């Protein structure tokens, strides 16, 4: 597919790459492409970063027809590399199927990413812990108020140079187990990366922040008994030498970092159990000292140690509120592969020369 390129007349001043935070700055260009049933995907274009006009009756504004992905590009000696981009497309297409949005072929997705990132290459920060966050998203923009499958959609990619997601950086975060609100139920949209899941999660997150916690840990929406995931990451626990992570029951996002960590841990000889883990089992492991380490996994969050787990008003400290040995080892291995500092034996990275 031909991608039309309209370059920005003037380039923006870049922010201080040592003080990026997460998702606050955006590069000079963005990718856009439209879909309708007659023409399929068409008018692929890279244009100056800017506002997008939206019809007031647009499906996305009323019925939340929106899906997105989160990926990263890392600067390398002769260009940059992306981590498992084809996995993000697979997941985006699963999300699209769930929300009745159109799917996207891998060739177009990859070409759009490469052309856009290469054009805005100077925006990829290079110091340790930084990267170029990539946010592909798609929304329905039918201009009518009926509720139905999407007939018209737009796909966009924006780029943002980022540092760490949490203000804590690699220091342990405090997480509270949510016992009131639920994020998702089986049969719903929990496994899809759609905006609505996040809209529903904000209230609990806000209450948690008011009590000094970084995010909430969700329980399953039916029995409120089993551990699911955190607001922006999957979770793993080291209990009595074994790694336990909630199974993908349909209400948990199938994280690409989660999948990659499971592979690495198994290669290192650890037993990894993907199964239902009840909050009672987790809390009694914390009380008996068998909960050795806990961490979250995610593109934005990377590997994020959990230092405090709070449930029903009681705080349980994990690994003395310090980063655990295995958590640190996993962080070093994963980021080593992503930053191109360690061998990528599994061929996870897509390398692009600039
Ligand atoms: N769970 C939720 C709710 C998320 O938003 C994310 C972030 O994308 C993850 C888990 C981790 O997924 P991934 O490792 O693919 O980034
Ligand atoms: C990511 O890790 O890419 C995410 O999408 C998390 C996000 C909700 C900030």
Coordinates of C-alpha atoms and ligand atoms in Angstrom, one line a residue:
X1 CA 0.0 0.0 0.0
X2 CA 1.2 3.5 -0.9
X3 CA 1.7 5.7 2.1
X4 CA 1.5 9.4 1.3
X5 CA 3.9 11.5 3.4
X6 CA 3.1 15.1 4.3
X7 CA 6.0 16.5 6.4
X8 CA 5.6 19.1 9.1
X9 CA 6.7 22.6 8.0
X10 CA 8.6 23.1 11.2
X11 CA 9.8 20.6 13.7
X12 CA 8.9 20.9 17.4
X13 CA 11.4 21.6 20.1
X14 CA 12.3 18.3 21.8
X15 CA 11.7 17.9 25.6
X16 CA 14.5 17.2 28.1
X17 CA 15.0 13.5 27.5
X18 CA 16.0 13.1 31.1
X19 CA 12.6 14.2 32.4
X20 CA 10.2 12.5 30.1
X21 CA 7.7 10.8 32.5
X22 CA 5.1 8.9 30.5
X23 CA 3.0 9.9 27.5
X24 CA 3.3 13.7 27.8
X25 CA 5.2 14.6 24.7
X26 CA 4.4 13.6 21.1
X27 CA 6.6 13.5 18.0
X28 CA 6.3 15.6 14.8
X29 CA 4.2 13.2 12.8
X30 CA 1.4 10.6 13.0
X31 CA 0.1 7.8 10.8
X32 CA -3.6 7.7 9.7
X33 CA -5.6 5.5 7.5
X34 CA -9.4 5.1 6.9
X35 CA -11.7 2.2 6.4
X36 CA -15.1 1.7 4.8
X37 CA -16.8 -1.3 3.5
X38 CA -16.5 -0.3 -0.2
X39 CA -12.8 0.6 -0.3
X40 CA -11.4 -1.4 2.7
X41 CA -8.4 0.3 4.3
X42 CA -7.4 3.3 2.2
X43 CA -5.7 6.7 2.2
X44 CA -2.7 5.7 4.3
X45 CA -0.9 8.8 5.2
X46 CA 1.8 10.3 7.5
X47 CA 0.8 13.8 8.4
X48 CA 2.0 16.4 10.9
X49 CA 0.9 15.5 14.5
X50 CA -2.3 17.4 15.3
X51 CA -5.9 17.4 16.2
X52 CA -8.4 15.0 14.4
X53 CA -11.8 16.3 13.4
X54 CA -14.6 14.0 14.6
X55 CA -18.3 14.1 13.7
X56 CA -20.4 14.8 16.8
X57 CA -22.5 11.6 16.2
X58 CA -19.3 9.5 15.7
X59 CA -19.6 5.9 17.1
X60 CA -16.5 6.3 19.2
X61 CA -18.0 9.2 21.1
X62 CA -21.2 7.5 22.1
X63 CA -20.6 3.8 22.2
X64 CA -16.9 3.5 22.9
X65 CA -15.9 1.8 19.6
X66 CA -12.2 2.1 20.3
X67 CA -9.2 -0.3 20.7
X68 CA -5.5 0.4 21.1
X69 CA -2.1 -1.1 21.5
X70 CA 1.0 -0.2 23.5
X71 CA 4.5 -1.0 22.1
X72 CA 8.0 0.4 22.3
X73 CA 10.9 1.2 20.0
X74 CA 14.4 1.3 21.4
X75 CA 17.4 3.1 19.9
X76 CA 20.2 0.9 18.6
X77 CA 23.7 1.7 17.3
X78 CA 22.5 1.8 13.7
X79 CA 18.8 2.4 14.0
X80 CA 16.1 1.1 16.3
X81 CA 14.3 -2.1 17.3
X82 CA 10.8 -3.0 18.2
X83 CA 9.8 -5.7 20.6
X84 CA 7.5 -8.4 19.1
X85 CA 5.3 -6.0 17.0
X86 CA 3.5 -8.9 15.4
X87 CA 2.1 -10.0 18.8
X88 CA 0.6 -6.5 19.2
X89 CA -1.1 -6.8 15.8
X90 CA -2.4 -10.2 16.7
X91 CA -3.9 -8.8 19.9
X92 CA -5.3 -5.7 18.2
X93 CA -7.0 -7.9 15.6
X94 CA -8.5 -10.0 18.5
X95 CA -9.7 -6.8 20.1
X96 CA -11.1 -5.6 16.7
X97 CA -13.0 -8.8 16.3
X98 CA -14.6 -8.5 19.8
X99 CA -15.7 -4.9 19.2
X100 CA -16.8 -5.4 15.5
X101 CA -14.1 -3.1 14.1
X102 CA -12.1 -4.0 11.0
X103 CA -8.9 -6.0 11.3
X104 CA -5.6 -5.0 9.8
X105 CA -3.0 -7.0 7.8
X106 CA 0.5 -7.3 9.2
X107 CA 2.2 -5.9 6.2
X108 CA 0.4 -2.5 6.4
X109 CA 0.8 -2.4 10.2
X110 CA 4.6 -3.0 9.9
X111 CA 5.1 -0.6 7.0
X112 CA 3.2 2.1 8.8
X113 CA 5.3 1.6 12.0
X114 CA 8.6 1.6 10.2
X115 CA 7.9 4.6 7.9
X116 CA 6.6 6.7 10.8
X117 CA 9.3 5.8 13.3
X118 CA 12.1 6.2 10.8
X119 CA 10.8 9.7 9.9
X120 CA 10.6 10.7 13.6
X121 CA 13.8 8.7 14.5
X122 CA 15.4 11.7 16.3
X123 CA 12.7 11.4 18.9
X124 CA 13.8 8.0 20.2
X125 CA 15.6 8.7 23.5
X126 CA 18.7 6.7 24.2
X127 CA 19.5 6.8 27.9
X128 CA 18.8 3.6 29.9
X129 CA 15.2 3.3 31.0
X130 CA 13.8 5.4 28.1
X131 CA 12.2 4.4 24.8
X132 CA 9.8 5.6 22.2
X133 CA 6.3 4.5 23.2
X134 CA 4.1 3.6 20.2
X135 CA 0.3 4.0 20.5
X136 CA -1.6 2.5 17.6
X137 CA -5.4 2.9 18.0
X138 CA -8.5 2.5 16.0
X139 CA -12.0 3.9 16.4
X140 CA -15.3 3.6 14.7
X141 CA -16.5 6.9 13.1
X142 CA -19.9 6.1 11.6
X143 CA -21.9 9.3 11.5
X144 CA -25.2 8.0 12.9
X145 CA -26.6 7.2 16.3
X146 CA -27.7 3.6 15.8
X147 CA -25.9 0.9 17.8
X148 CA -24.4 -1.6 15.3
X149 CA -21.1 -3.0 14.0
X150 CA -18.7 -0.4 12.7
X151 CA -18.8 0.4 9.0
X152 CA -16.3 3.3 9.0
X153 CA -13.2 3.4 11.0
X154 CA -9.9 5.2 11.3
X155 CA -6.6 3.8 12.4
X156 CA -3.9 6.1 13.8
X157 CA -0.4 5.7 15.2
X158 CA 1.1 8.3 17.5
X159 CA 4.6 8.2 19.1
X160 CA 5.7 9.5 22.5
X161 CA 9.2 9.5 24.0
X162 CA 8.9 8.1 27.5
X163 CA 10.8 7.4 30.7
X164 CA 9.3 5.2 33.4
X165 CA 5.5 4.7 33.8
X166 CA 5.5 4.9 37.6
X167 CA 7.0 7.9 39.4
X168 CA 8.7 5.2 41.5
X169 CA 10.8 4.0 38.6
X170 CA 12.3 0.6 39.5
X171 CA 11.5 1.1 43.2
X172 CA 8.6 -1.1 44.4
X173 CA 5.0 0.1 44.0
X174 CA 2.2 -0.1 46.5
X175 CA -0.8 -1.9 45.2
X176 CA -4.2 -2.4 46.8
X177 CA -6.5 -5.3 46.0
X178 CA -9.9 -3.9 44.9
X179 CA -12.9 -5.5 46.6
X180 CA -15.7 -3.2 45.3
X181 CA -15.5 -2.3 41.6
X182 CA -14.7 -4.9 39.0
X183 CA -12.8 -4.4 35.7
X184 CA -14.1 -7.2 33.5
X185 CA -16.1 -10.4 33.4
X186 CA -15.7 -13.5 31.3
X187 CA -17.7 -13.0 28.1
X188 CA -17.1 -9.3 28.3
X189 CA -14.2 -7.3 26.9
X190 CA -11.5 -8.0 29.5
X191 CA -9.2 -9.7 27.1
X192 CA -9.5 -7.0 24.5
X193 CA -7.5 -3.8 24.7
X194 CA -10.4 -1.3 24.4
X195 CA -10.8 2.1 25.9
X196 CA -14.0 1.1 27.8
X197 CA -12.1 -1.3 30.1
X198 CA -9.9 1.6 31.2
X199 CA -12.8 4.0 31.6
X200 CA -14.4 1.5 34.0
X201 CA -11.2 1.1 36.0
X202 CA -10.6 4.8 36.7
X203 CA -12.8 5.2 39.8
X204 CA -11.1 2.4 41.7
X205 CA -7.7 3.8 40.6
X206 CA -8.6 7.3 41.8
X207 CA -9.7 6.0 45.2
X208 CA -6.5 4.0 45.5
X209 CA -4.4 7.0 44.6
X210 CA -6.1 9.0 47.3
X211 CA -4.9 6.3 49.8
X212 CA -1.4 6.4 48.5
X213 CA -1.4 3.4 46.2
X214 CA -0.1 3.4 42.6
X215 CA -2.8 1.1 41.2
X216 CA -5.4 -1.5 42.0
X217 CA -5.1 -5.3 41.7
X218 CA -8.4 -6.6 40.3
X219 CA -10.3 -9.6 41.4
X220 CA -12.5 -11.7 39.1
X221 CA -15.8 -10.0 38.5
X222 CA -18.1 -13.0 39.4
X223 CA -16.8 -14.5 42.7
X224 CA -14.4 -11.6 43.6
X225 CA -12.1 -14.3 44.7
X226 CA -9.4 -14.8 42.1
X227 CA -6.5 -12.5 41.3
X228 CA -6.7 -11.1 37.8
X229 CA -4.3 -8.2 36.9
X230 CA -3.3 -4.7 37.8
X231 CA -4.6 -1.6 36.0
X232 CA -1.8 -1.4 33.4
X233 CA 0.0 -4.7 33.9
X234 CA -0.2 -8.4 34.5
X235 CA 1.0 -9.9 37.8
X236 CA 3.4 -12.6 38.8
X237 CA 4.2 -14.0 42.3
X238 CA 7.0 -16.1 43.5
X239 CA 5.5 -18.4 46.1
X240 CA 7.6 -21.0 47.8
X241 CA 10.1 -21.1 44.9
X242 CA 7.4 -21.4 42.1
X243 CA 6.1 -18.7 39.9
X244 CA 2.3 -18.3 39.8
X245 CA 0.5 -16.0 37.4
X246 CA -3.3 -15.8 36.8
X247 CA -4.4 -17.9 33.8
X248 CA -6.0 -16.1 30.8
X249 CA -9.6 -16.8 31.6
X250 CA -11.0 -14.2 29.1
X251 CA -11.2 -11.3 31.5
X252 CA -7.5 -10.7 31.8
X253 CA -5.4 -8.9 29.1
X254 CA -3.1 -11.4 27.4
X255 CA 0.1 -9.4 28.0
X256 CA 3.0 -9.7 25.6
X257 CA 5.5 -9.0 28.4
X258 CA 3.7 -11.7 30.5
X259 CA 4.1 -14.2 27.7
X260 CA 7.8 -13.3 27.2
X261 CA 8.5 -13.5 30.9
X262 CA 6.9 -16.9 31.2
X263 CA 9.2 -18.1 28.4
X264 CA 12.3 -16.7 30.0
X265 CA 11.5 -18.1 33.4
X266 CA 10.8 -21.5 32.0
X267 CA 14.1 -21.4 30.1
X268 CA 15.8 -20.6 33.4
X269 CA 14.3 -23.8 34.9
X270 CA 11.5 -22.2 37.0
X271 CA 8.2 -23.9 37.4
X272 CA 5.6 -21.4 36.1
X273 CA 2.0 -22.1 37.0
X274 CA -0.7 -20.3 35.0
X275 CA -3.8 -20.9 37.1
X276 CA -6.5 -19.5 39.2
X277 CA -4.9 -17.9 42.3
X278 CA -7.3 -17.0 45.0
X279 CA -6.8 -13.8 47.1
X280 CA -7.0 -16.0 50.2
X281 CA -4.1 -18.2 48.9
X282 CA -2.1 -15.1 48.1
X283 CA -2.7 -13.4 51.5
X284 CA -1.9 -16.5 53.5
X285 CA 1.3 -16.9 51.5
X286 CA 2.1 -13.3 52.4
X287 CA 1.4 -14.0 56.1
X288 CA 3.4 -17.2 56.3
X289 CA 6.4 -15.7 54.5
X290 CA 6.0 -17.9 51.5
X291 CA 5.3 -15.0 49.2
X292 CA 8.9 -14.2 48.2
X293 CA 8.5 -11.7 45.4
X294 CA 5.7 -10.0 43.4
X295 CA 5.9 -8.0 40.3
X296 CA 3.9 -6.6 37.4
X297 CA 4.7 -7.0 33.7
X298 CA 3.7 -4.6 30.9
X299 CA 5.0 -2.6 28.0
X300 CA 4.6 0.7 29.9
X301 CA 5.4 -0.7 33.3
X302 CA 8.2 -3.1 32.1
X303 CA 8.9 -5.2 35.2
X304 CA 7.6 -3.4 38.2
X305 CA 8.3 -4.7 41.7
X306 CA 5.4 -4.8 44.1
X307 CA 6.5 -3.8 47.6
X308 CA 3.2 -3.6 49.4
X309 CA 0.0 -5.5 48.8
X310 CA -3.0 -4.2 50.7
X311 CA -6.2 -6.2 51.2
X312 CA -9.2 -5.2 53.3
X313 CA -7.2 -2.4 54.9
X314 CA -4.2 -4.5 55.9
X315 CA -0.9 -3.9 54.3
X316 CA 1.4 -6.9 53.5
X317 CA 5.0 -6.1 52.7
X318 CA 6.6 -8.2 50.0
X319 CA 10.4 -8.8 49.9
X320 CA 10.9 -6.1 52.6
X321 CA 9.5 -3.6 50.1
X322 CA 12.7 -3.9 48.0
X323 CA 13.1 -5.3 44.5
X324 CA 13.5 -9.1 44.8
X325 CA 16.5 -11.0 43.3
X326 CA 14.4 -12.7 40.6
X327 CA 12.5 -9.6 39.8
X328 CA 15.8 -7.7 39.2
X329 CA 17.2 -10.6 37.1
X330 CA 14.1 -10.7 35.0
X331 CA 14.1 -6.9 34.5
X332 CA 17.8 -7.1 33.4
X333 CA 17.2 -9.9 31.0
X334 CA 14.1 -8.5 29.4
X335 CA 15.3 -4.9 29.1
X336 CA 18.7 -6.3 28.0
X337 CA 17.0 -7.9 25.0
X338 CA 14.8 -4.9 24.3
X339 CA 17.6 -2.4 24.4
X340 CA 19.8 -4.7 22.3
X341 CA 22.4 -5.2 25.1
X342 CA 21.8 -9.0 25.5
X343 CA 21.5 -11.7 22.8
X344 CA 18.0 -12.0 21.3
X345 CA 18.1 -15.8 20.8
X346 CA 14.4 -16.0 20.4
X347 CA 14.4 -13.4 17.6
X348 CA 11.8 -11.3 19.3
X349 CA 13.1 -7.9 18.1
X350 CA 12.4 -6.4 14.7
X351 CA 15.5 -4.4 13.9
X352 CA 15.4 -1.4 11.5
X353 CA 18.4 0.3 10.1
X354 CA 18.2 4.1 9.7
Ligands
LIG1 N1 -3.0 -5.5 31.6 C1 -3.5 -4.3 31.2 C2 -4.8 -4.0 31.7 C3 -2.7 -3.5 30.4 O1 -3.2 -2.3 30.1 C4 -1.4 -3.9 30.0 C5 -0.6 -3.0 29.1 O2 -0.7 -3.1 28.0 C6 -1.0 -5.1 30.4 C7 -1.8 -5.9 31.1 C8 0.3 -5.7 29.9 O3 0.3 -6.0 28.5 P1 1.6 -5.9 27.6 O4 2.7 -6.7 28.3 O5 1.3 -6.5 26.3 O6 2.0 -4.5 27.5
LIG2 C1 0.9 -0.4 27.9 O1 1.6 -1.0 28.8 O2 1.3 -0.3 26.8 C2 -0.4 0.1 28.3 O3 -1.2 0.1 27.4 C3 -0.7 0.5 29.6 C4 -1.4 1.8 29.5 C5 -2.8 1.7 29.8 C6 -0.7 3.0 30.0

